[in-house]
Amino acid sequence: MRTIKDRYAIVGVGESERSRKSGTTPLHLALDAANAAIKDAGLKATDIDGFMNYNEGDSCTSHQLATYLGVRPKYVKDIQGGGASTEMLIADAVALIEAGQLNTVLIYRSMNGSSGTRVGRGYDPDMLQGALAGGSFVIPYGSASPSQWFGMYATRHMHETGITKEHLGHVCLSFYEHAQRNPKAFLHGKPLTMENYLATPDISSPFNIHDSCLELDEGNAIIVTSAEKAEDCTSKPVYIMGMAARQCHPHAHYWNDIDHVASDYVAKELYENAGVTPDDIDVASIYDCFSWVVMRQLEAYGFAKRGEVGEFVAEGNLKIGGKLPTNTAGGMLSEGYTHGMNNAIEIVRQLRHDYDGTARQVEDCKIGICTGWAGPDIAGAMILRN
């Protein structure tokens, strides 16, 4: 198989304003994000010939976005999906450029995730197979939302490895601290202490509101092209060293085996493709729909051994200045939530050193990892460099 290492790059990133109530449409948010990414790359809208998005029935189509940008696209793709879809669509864009079908692709996620369709709402009335595949195995027993599904995994993992509620709190405190350095983070100006964290009642054990991702109205966009085309952009390209776009749990009904998650199967291929090891990673964007999801991925991607993840985060290693600065804009727990694309945007900016001279920049970072998590059943990741 031909390697893609360093032959493709992310050349533009952008986002709309984020809020609880945008007062506008997902199309408008997508236009704001797309125009910001196009400006960031130093391109014209007509330089883009492919448009892709992922959604949960809550967004505009790629064709609509292209039309309102004044582009007749050669290729459009709209998929149903959430977490890990950023990495998958970047891989799809690379494949289409490699095949000679496209030159430059804009990928976006736009949603009124607070004022419009919210996560966990709008399922089919039967609430069994309609909510998720195999839902009849868990929903009748009271597990009917993402916090409950993932909480089941978290409780088991915490029991086996010694992770405590305080350890979950250290993940939250690290990301909230990063949000205080990011004026665009939704929870900027709202720091969190361990005392306040522990005093907050659970929504669904072991998660309270701080352990859970924000639900907001916002749009994000990323532009991908070849290394050759990247030379024509005004931005500093961030090169794709390697990817593992979409790995799966061995069983579609993944609660059949809650000791394993799809991320466990991603790492080996990812590091081999990129030609690096966990020790080479300077900065990370780790999918954080819930705090425990970060901890389970730290284990899966080899940053801490099983049974040692709790101490790893308690020592402050996720903070800027730690061993693995992670989700440096605040992540989905405290910056915003577009099923992971905002985390991908942040790692691009870190690797470009957009924040040089400020307390927000990870010093001397050259290589970063960005992970996606659709659930315990599906995951993907990519490794990038400057």
mmCIF file of N, CA and C in Angstrom, residues 105-212:
data_model
loop_
_atom_site.group_PDB
_atom_site.id
_atom_site.type_symbol
_atom_site.label_atom_id
_atom_site.label_comp_id
_atom_site.label_asym_id
_atom_site.label_seq_id
_atom_site.Cartn_x
_atom_site.Cartn_y
_atom_site.Cartn_z
ATOM 1 N N VAL A 105 -10.268 20.001 -0.782
ATOM 2 C CA VAL A 105 -11.545 19.603 -0.179
ATOM 3 C C VAL A 105 -11.791 20.398 1.096
ATOM 4 N N LEU A 106 -12.999 20.911 1.226
ATOM 5 C CA LEU A 106 -13.437 21.564 2.458
ATOM 6 C C LEU A 106 -14.376 20.623 3.201
ATOM 7 N N ILE A 107 -14.061 20.367 4.459
ATOM 8 C CA ILE A 107 -14.846 19.491 5.330
ATOM 9 C C ILE A 107 -15.405 20.348 6.457
ATOM 10 N N TYR A 108 -16.677 20.175 6.785
ATOM 11 C CA TYR A 108 -17.259 21.024 7.816
ATOM 12 C C TYR A 108 -18.235 20.258 8.692
ATOM 13 N N ARG A 109 -18.469 20.815 9.866
ATOM 14 C CA ARG A 109 -19.530 20.357 10.769
ATOM 15 C C ARG A 109 -20.221 21.604 11.275
ATOM 16 N N SER A 110 -21.534 21.710 11.057
ATOM 17 C CA SER A 110 -22.289 22.882 11.453
ATOM 18 C C SER A 110 -23.612 22.440 12.059
ATOM 19 N N MET A 111 -23.946 23.016 13.219
ATOM 20 C CA MET A 111 -25.133 22.532 13.928
ATOM 21 C C MET A 111 -25.611 23.568 14.947
ATOM 22 N N ASN A 112 -26.903 23.590 15.159
ATOM 23 C CA ASN A 112 -27.465 24.288 16.305
ATOM 24 C C ASN A 112 -27.645 23.239 17.399
ATOM 25 N N GLY A 113 -26.528 22.872 18.017
ATOM 26 C CA GLY A 113 -26.530 21.764 18.969
ATOM 27 C C GLY A 113 -27.141 22.096 20.303
ATOM 28 N N SER A 114 -27.422 23.390 20.539
ATOM 29 C CA SER A 114 -28.100 23.792 21.770
ATOM 30 C C SER A 114 -29.534 24.228 21.490
ATOM 31 N N SER A 115 -29.705 25.152 20.546
ATOM 32 C CA SER A 115 -31.042 25.687 20.293
ATOM 33 C C SER A 115 -31.855 24.846 19.313
ATOM 34 N N GLY A 116 -31.173 23.924 18.613
ATOM 35 C CA GLY A 116 -31.868 23.079 17.640
ATOM 36 C C GLY A 116 -31.927 21.637 18.089
ATOM 37 N N THR A 117 -31.470 20.722 17.223
ATOM 38 C CA THR A 117 -31.480 19.292 17.536
ATOM 39 C C THR A 117 -30.354 18.984 18.500
ATOM 40 N N ARG A 118 -30.677 18.391 19.656
ATOM 41 C CA ARG A 118 -29.682 18.125 20.680
ATOM 42 C C ARG A 118 -29.341 16.645 20.726
ATOM 43 N N VAL A 119 -28.113 16.363 21.147
ATOM 44 C CA VAL A 119 -27.644 14.982 21.239
ATOM 45 C C VAL A 119 -28.537 14.210 22.198
ATOM 46 N N GLY A 120 -28.923 12.998 21.769
ATOM 47 C CA GLY A 120 -29.731 12.151 22.632
ATOM 48 C C GLY A 120 -31.217 12.423 22.543
ATOM 49 N N ARG A 121 -31.602 13.382 21.678
ATOM 50 C CA ARG A 121 -33.022 13.687 21.504
ATOM 51 C C ARG A 121 -33.444 13.323 20.089
ATOM 52 N N GLY A 122 -34.722 13.106 19.891
ATOM 53 C CA GLY A 122 -35.236 12.883 18.555
ATOM 54 C C GLY A 122 -35.112 11.456 18.065
ATOM 55 N N TYR A 123 -34.941 10.500 18.976
ATOM 56 C CA TYR A 123 -34.872 9.106 18.571
ATOM 57 C C TYR A 123 -36.251 8.589 18.150
ATOM 58 N N ASP A 124 -36.246 7.473 17.466
ATOM 59 C CA ASP A 124 -37.503 6.862 17.060
ATOM 60 C C ASP A 124 -38.346 6.538 18.292
ATOM 61 N N PRO A 125 -39.667 6.540 18.145
ATOM 62 C CA PRO A 125 -40.528 6.331 19.302
ATOM 63 C C PRO A 125 -40.314 4.994 20.011
ATOM 64 N N ASP A 126 -39.867 3.962 19.270
ATOM 65 C CA ASP A 126 -39.732 2.667 19.950
ATOM 66 C C ASP A 126 -38.588 2.666 20.962
ATOM 67 N N MET A 127 -37.614 3.598 20.800
ATOM 68 C CA MET A 127 -36.496 3.748 21.729
ATOM 69 C C MET A 127 -35.701 2.451 21.923
ATOM 70 N N LEU A 128 -35.819 1.549 20.979
ATOM 71 C CA LEU A 128 -35.069 0.303 21.102
ATOM 72 C C LEU A 128 -34.054 0.250 19.978
ATOM 73 N N GLN A 129 -34.400 -0.361 18.853
ATOM 74 C CA GLN A 129 -33.468 -0.390 17.732
ATOM 75 C C GLN A 129 -33.330 0.988 17.096
ATOM 76 N N GLY A 130 -34.323 1.858 17.284
ATOM 77 C CA GLY A 130 -34.282 3.171 16.654
ATOM 78 C C GLY A 130 -33.240 4.095 17.258
ATOM 79 N N ALA A 131 -32.938 3.943 18.525
ATOM 80 C CA ALA A 131 -31.980 4.812 19.191
ATOM 81 C C ALA A 131 -30.556 4.460 18.821
ATOM 82 N N LEU A 132 -30.240 3.198 18.791
ATOM 83 C CA LEU A 132 -28.929 2.717 18.370
ATOM 84 C C LEU A 132 -29.067 1.246 18.040
ATOM 85 N N ALA A 133 -28.157 0.756 17.204
ATOM 86 C CA ALA A 133 -28.209 -0.652 16.818
ATOM 87 C C ALA A 133 -28.120 -1.530 18.057
ATOM 88 N N GLY A 134 -29.041 -2.463 18.172
ATOM 89 C CA GLY A 134 -29.029 -3.349 19.327
ATOM 90 C C GLY A 134 -29.524 -2.700 20.599
ATOM 91 N N GLY A 135 -30.230 -1.579 20.455
ATOM 92 C CA GLY A 135 -30.700 -0.858 21.635
ATOM 93 C C GLY A 135 -31.581 -1.677 22.552
ATOM 94 N N SER A 136 -32.235 -2.693 22.010
ATOM 95 C CA SER A 136 -33.126 -3.507 22.839
ATOM 96 C C SER A 136 -32.374 -4.301 23.892
ATOM 97 N N PHE A 137 -31.034 -4.386 23.768
ATOM 98 C CA PHE A 137 -30.252 -5.109 24.763
ATOM 99 C C PHE A 137 -29.952 -4.254 26.002
ATOM 100 N N VAL A 138 -30.033 -2.915 25.862
ATOM 101 C CA VAL A 138 -29.654 -2.060 26.997
ATOM 102 C C VAL A 138 -30.722 -1.057 27.395
ATOM 103 N N ILE A 139 -31.485 -0.515 26.442
ATOM 104 C CA ILE A 139 -32.414 0.565 26.755
ATOM 105 C C ILE A 139 -33.524 0.136 27.715
ATOM 106 N N PRO A 140 -34.091 -1.066 27.594
ATOM 107 C CA PRO A 140 -35.140 -1.454 28.552
ATOM 108 C C PRO A 140 -34.652 -1.507 29.999
ATOM 109 N N TYR A 141 -33.344 -1.538 30.184
ATOM 110 C CA TYR A 141 -32.788 -1.624 31.531
ATOM 111 C C TYR A 141 -32.333 -0.263 32.046
ATOM 112 N N GLY A 142 -32.743 0.813 31.343
ATOM 113 C CA GLY A 142 -32.508 2.160 31.833
ATOM 114 C C GLY A 142 -31.327 2.870 31.227
ATOM 115 N N SER A 143 -30.623 2.250 30.289
ATOM 116 C CA SER A 143 -29.465 2.887 29.663
ATOM 117 C C SER A 143 -29.902 3.455 28.315
ATOM 118 N N ALA A 144 -30.317 4.733 28.332
ATOM 119 C CA ALA A 144 -30.982 5.292 27.159
ATOM 120 C C ALA A 144 -30.340 6.566 26.637
ATOM 121 N N SER A 145 -29.135 6.899 27.083
ATOM 122 C CA SER A 145 -28.471 8.122 26.607
ATOM 123 C C SER A 145 -26.974 7.884 26.556
ATOM 124 N N PRO A 146 -26.224 8.731 25.809
ATOM 125 C CA PRO A 146 -24.775 8.544 25.737
ATOM 126 C C PRO A 146 -24.095 8.523 27.104
ATOM 127 N N SER A 147 -24.516 9.382 28.031
ATOM 128 C CA SER A 147 -23.874 9.397 29.352
ATOM 129 C C SER A 147 -24.072 8.063 30.064
ATOM 130 N N GLN A 148 -25.192 7.415 29.832
ATOM 131 C CA GLN A 148 -25.448 6.118 30.462
ATOM 132 C C GLN A 148 -24.701 5.000 29.750
ATOM 133 N N TRP A 149 -24.662 5.051 28.403
ATOM 134 C CA TRP A 149 -23.931 4.007 27.666
ATOM 135 C C TRP A 149 -22.450 4.049 28.007
ATOM 136 N N PHE A 150 -21.865 5.262 27.936
ATOM 137 C CA PHE A 150 -20.434 5.380 28.217
ATOM 138 C C PHE A 150 -20.147 5.223 29.705
ATOM 139 N N GLY A 151 -21.121 5.626 30.525
ATOM 140 C CA GLY A 151 -20.952 5.462 31.965
ATOM 141 C C GLY A 151 -20.828 4.009 32.373
ATOM 142 N N MET A 152 -21.508 3.129 31.642
ATOM 143 C CA MET A 152 -21.403 1.697 31.913
ATOM 144 C C MET A 152 -19.967 1.225 31.677
ATOM 145 N N TYR A 153 -19.383 1.638 30.569
ATOM 146 C CA TYR A 153 -17.984 1.314 30.289
ATOM 147 C C TYR A 153 -17.060 1.920 31.339
ATOM 148 N N ALA A 154 -17.304 3.194 31.664
ATOM 149 C CA ALA A 154 -16.440 3.899 32.606
ATOM 150 C C ALA A 154 -16.452 3.234 33.980
ATOM 151 N N THR A 155 -17.624 2.871 34.457
ATOM 152 C CA THR A 155 -17.739 2.261 35.779
ATOM 153 C C THR A 155 -16.958 0.959 35.855
ATOM 154 N N ARG A 156 -17.069 0.153 34.828
ATOM 155 C CA ARG A 156 -16.331 -1.109 34.782
ATOM 156 C C ARG A 156 -14.815 -0.853 34.756
ATOM 157 N N HIS A 157 -14.386 0.066 33.898
ATOM 158 C CA HIS A 157 -12.964 0.360 33.750
ATOM 159 C C HIS A 157 -12.394 0.954 35.043
ATOM 160 N N MET A 158 -13.141 1.841 35.678
ATOM 161 C CA MET A 158 -12.694 2.439 36.932
ATOM 162 C C MET A 158 -12.553 1.385 38.023
ATOM 163 N N HIS A 159 -13.484 0.460 38.066
ATOM 164 C CA HIS A 159 -13.435 -0.622 39.047
ATOM 165 C C HIS A 159 -12.188 -1.484 38.855
ATOM 166 N N GLU A 160 -11.842 -1.737 37.610
ATOM 167 C CA GLU A 160 -10.720 -2.636 37.319
ATOM 168 C C GLU A 160 -9.365 -1.962 37.451
ATOM 169 N N THR A 161 -9.296 -0.647 37.253
ATOM 170 C CA THR A 161 -7.994 0.023 37.175
ATOM 171 C C THR A 161 -7.709 0.975 38.328
ATOM 172 N N GLY A 162 -8.684 1.218 39.192
ATOM 173 C CA GLY A 162 -8.456 2.100 40.322
ATOM 174 C C GLY A 162 -8.642 3.573 40.029
ATOM 175 N N ILE A 163 -9.181 3.911 38.864
ATOM 176 C CA ILE A 163 -9.493 5.309 38.562
ATOM 177 C C ILE A 163 -10.595 5.785 39.503
ATOM 178 N N THR A 164 -10.430 6.997 40.029
ATOM 179 C CA THR A 164 -11.386 7.552 40.977
ATOM 180 C C THR A 164 -12.113 8.753 40.385
ATOM 181 N N LYS A 165 -13.121 9.207 41.107
ATOM 182 C CA LYS A 165 -13.842 10.418 40.704
ATOM 183 C C LYS A 165 -12.879 11.609 40.632
ATOM 184 N N GLU A 166 -11.941 11.682 41.577
ATOM 185 C CA GLU A 166 -10.964 12.771 41.559
ATOM 186 C C GLU A 166 -10.114 12.733 40.295
ATOM 187 N N HIS A 167 -9.793 11.542 39.820
ATOM 188 C CA HIS A 167 -9.017 11.440 38.580
ATOM 189 C C HIS A 167 -9.807 12.008 37.402
ATOM 190 N N LEU A 168 -11.099 11.714 37.334
ATOM 191 C CA LEU A 168 -11.931 12.324 36.296
ATOM 192 C C LEU A 168 -11.902 13.840 36.437
ATOM 193 N N GLY A 169 -11.926 14.301 37.664
ATOM 194 C CA GLY A 169 -11.900 15.732 37.919
ATOM 195 C C GLY A 169 -10.637 16.394 37.406
ATOM 196 N N HIS A 170 -9.500 15.707 37.482
ATOM 197 C CA HIS A 170 -8.253 16.286 36.987
ATOM 198 C C HIS A 170 -8.291 16.488 35.473
ATOM 199 N N VAL A 171 -8.964 15.623 34.757
ATOM 200 C CA VAL A 171 -9.141 15.831 33.315
ATOM 201 C C VAL A 171 -9.926 17.118 33.089
ATOM 202 N N CYS A 172 -11.036 17.259 33.803
ATOM 203 C CA CYS A 172 -11.883 18.444 33.640
ATOM 204 C C CYS A 172 -11.131 19.716 34.017
ATOM 205 N N LEU A 173 -10.420 19.694 35.144
ATOM 206 C CA LEU A 173 -9.699 20.885 35.589
ATOM 207 C C LEU A 173 -8.622 21.302 34.590
ATOM 208 N N SER A 174 -7.959 20.316 33.982
ATOM 209 C CA SER A 174 -6.927 20.625 32.993
ATOM 210 C C SER A 174 -7.515 21.363 31.801
ATOM 211 N N PHE A 175 -8.642 20.874 31.287
ATOM 212 C CA PHE A 175 -9.231 21.479 30.098
ATOM 213 C C PHE A 175 -9.890 22.826 30.425
ATOM 214 N N TYR A 176 -10.509 22.924 31.589
ATOM 215 C CA TYR A 176 -11.079 24.208 32.005
ATOM 216 C C TYR A 176 -9.969 25.249 32.158
ATOM 217 N N GLU A 177 -8.811 24.825 32.663
ATOM 218 C CA GLU A 177 -7.680 25.748 32.775
ATOM 219 C C GLU A 177 -7.266 26.250 31.403
ATOM 220 N N HIS A 178 -7.251 25.369 30.407
ATOM 221 C CA HIS A 178 -6.908 25.791 29.048
ATOM 222 C C HIS A 178 -7.954 26.759 28.495
ATOM 223 N N ALA A 179 -9.206 26.536 28.832
ATOM 224 C CA ALA A 179 -10.269 27.424 28.343
ATOM 225 C C ALA A 179 -10.089 28.849 28.855
ATOM 226 N N GLN A 180 -9.474 29.003 30.024
ATOM 227 C CA GLN A 180 -9.263 30.354 30.565
ATOM 228 C C GLN A 180 -8.224 31.119 29.744
ATOM 229 N N ARG A 181 -7.424 30.406 28.951
ATOM 230 C CA ARG A 181 -6.438 31.050 28.086
ATOM 231 C C ARG A 181 -6.983 31.291 26.679
ATOM 232 N N ASN A 182 -8.190 30.849 26.436
ATOM 233 C CA ASN A 182 -8.789 30.910 25.106
ATOM 234 C C ASN A 182 -10.029 31.803 25.140
ATOM 235 N N PRO A 183 -9.934 33.042 24.662
ATOM 236 C CA PRO A 183 -11.088 33.946 24.725
ATOM 237 C C PRO A 183 -12.317 33.450 23.968
ATOM 238 N N LYS A 184 -12.117 32.540 22.999
ATOM 239 C CA LYS A 184 -13.252 32.036 22.222
ATOM 240 C C LYS A 184 -13.892 30.796 22.858
ATOM 241 N N ALA A 185 -13.307 30.286 23.939
ATOM 242 C CA ALA A 185 -13.899 29.132 24.616
ATOM 243 C C ALA A 185 -15.202 29.544 25.279
ATOM 244 N N PHE A 186 -16.207 28.702 25.188
ATOM 245 C CA PHE A 186 -17.512 29.058 25.753
ATOM 246 C C PHE A 186 -17.431 29.237 27.263
ATOM 247 N N LEU A 187 -16.578 28.465 27.930
ATOM 248 C CA LEU A 187 -16.452 28.564 29.383
ATOM 249 C C LEU A 187 -15.244 29.403 29.805
ATOM 250 N N HIS A 188 -14.769 30.248 28.900
ATOM 251 C CA HIS A 188 -13.739 31.223 29.262
ATOM 252 C C HIS A 188 -14.305 32.130 30.354
ATOM 253 N N GLY A 189 -13.519 32.356 31.396
ATOM 254 C CA GLY A 189 -13.995 33.169 32.505
ATOM 255 C C GLY A 189 -14.768 32.394 33.542
ATOM 256 N N LYS A 190 -14.806 31.053 33.384
ATOM 257 C CA LYS A 190 -15.527 30.205 34.344
ATOM 258 C C LYS A 190 -14.609 29.079 34.809
ATOM 259 N N PRO A 191 -13.600 29.392 35.611
ATOM 260 C CA PRO A 191 -12.671 28.357 36.079
ATOM 261 C C PRO A 191 -13.360 27.342 36.982
ATOM 262 N N LEU A 192 -12.717 26.196 37.114
ATOM 263 C CA LEU A 192 -13.271 25.096 37.902
ATOM 264 C C LEU A 192 -12.254 24.663 38.950
ATOM 265 N N THR A 193 -12.721 24.438 40.167
ATOM 266 C CA THR A 193 -11.872 23.900 41.226
ATOM 267 C C THR A 193 -12.290 22.470 41.521
ATOM 268 N N MET A 194 -11.398 21.707 42.142
ATOM 269 C CA MET A 194 -11.739 20.337 42.502
ATOM 270 C C MET A 194 -12.886 20.313 43.513
ATOM 271 N N GLU A 195 -12.892 21.281 44.404
ATOM 272 C CA GLU A 195 -13.976 21.352 45.392
ATOM 273 C C GLU A 195 -15.321 21.512 44.708
ATOM 274 N N ASN A 196 -15.390 22.422 43.741
ATOM 275 C CA ASN A 196 -16.648 22.633 43.018
ATOM 276 C C ASN A 196 -17.007 21.424 42.171
ATOM 277 N N TYR A 197 -15.983 20.829 41.564
ATOM 278 C CA TYR A 197 -16.230 19.645 40.746
ATOM 279 C C TYR A 197 -16.862 18.529 41.575
ATOM 280 N N LEU A 198 -16.265 18.227 42.725
ATOM 281 C CA LEU A 198 -16.745 17.117 43.557
ATOM 282 C C LEU A 198 -18.105 17.420 44.184
ATOM 283 N N ALA A 199 -18.416 18.694 44.337
ATOM 284 C CA ALA A 199 -19.697 19.069 44.932
ATOM 285 C C ALA A 199 -20.838 19.068 43.921
ATOM 286 N N THR A 200 -20.515 18.931 42.637
ATOM 287 C CA THR A 200 -21.536 18.946 41.589
ATOM 288 C C THR A 200 -22.203 17.578 41.493
ATOM 289 N N PRO A 201 -23.521 17.508 41.578
ATOM 290 C CA PRO A 201 -24.188 16.203 41.532
ATOM 291 C C PRO A 201 -24.044 15.537 40.164
ATOM 292 N N ASP A 202 -24.050 14.223 40.160
ATOM 293 C CA ASP A 202 -23.951 13.468 38.910
ATOM 294 C C ASP A 202 -25.226 13.594 38.091
ATOM 295 N N ILE A 203 -25.026 13.597 36.779
ATOM 296 C CA ILE A 203 -26.145 13.449 35.843
ATOM 297 C C ILE A 203 -26.463 11.964 35.702
ATOM 298 N N SER A 204 -25.408 11.205 35.443
ATOM 299 C CA SER A 204 -25.479 9.747 35.365
ATOM 300 C C SER A 204 -24.108 9.237 35.776
ATOM 301 N N SER A 205 -24.058 8.536 36.878
ATOM 302 C CA SER A 205 -22.781 8.103 37.442
ATOM 303 C C SER A 205 -21.929 7.393 36.392
ATOM 304 N N PRO A 206 -20.635 7.744 36.327
ATOM 305 C CA PRO A 206 -19.871 8.623 37.212
ATOM 306 C C PRO A 206 -19.747 10.064 36.718
ATOM 307 N N PHE A 207 -20.639 10.513 35.825
ATOM 308 C CA PHE A 207 -20.461 11.807 35.163
ATOM 309 C C PHE A 207 -21.366 12.894 35.733
ATOM 310 N N ASN A 208 -20.768 14.057 36.020
ATOM 311 C CA ASN A 208 -21.567 15.250 36.274
ATOM 312 C C ASN A 208 -21.467 16.186 35.072
ATOM 313 N N ILE A 209 -22.013 17.376 35.196
ATOM 314 C CA ILE A 209 -22.070 18.278 34.041
ATOM 315 C C ILE A 209 -20.667 18.649 33.545
ATOM 316 N N HIS A 210 -19.688 18.710 34.450
ATOM 317 C CA HIS A 210 -18.330 19.079 34.049
ATOM 318 C C HIS A 210 -17.637 17.959 33.281
ATOM 319 N N ASP A 211 -18.047 16.731 33.515
ATOM 320 C CA ASP A 211 -17.488 15.582 32.801
ATOM 321 C C ASP A 211 -18.043 15.459 31.393
ATOM 322 N N SER A 212 -19.033 16.275 31.055
ATOM 323 C CA SER A 212 -19.820 16.093 29.832
ATOM 324 C C SER A 212 -19.566 17.231 28.852
#
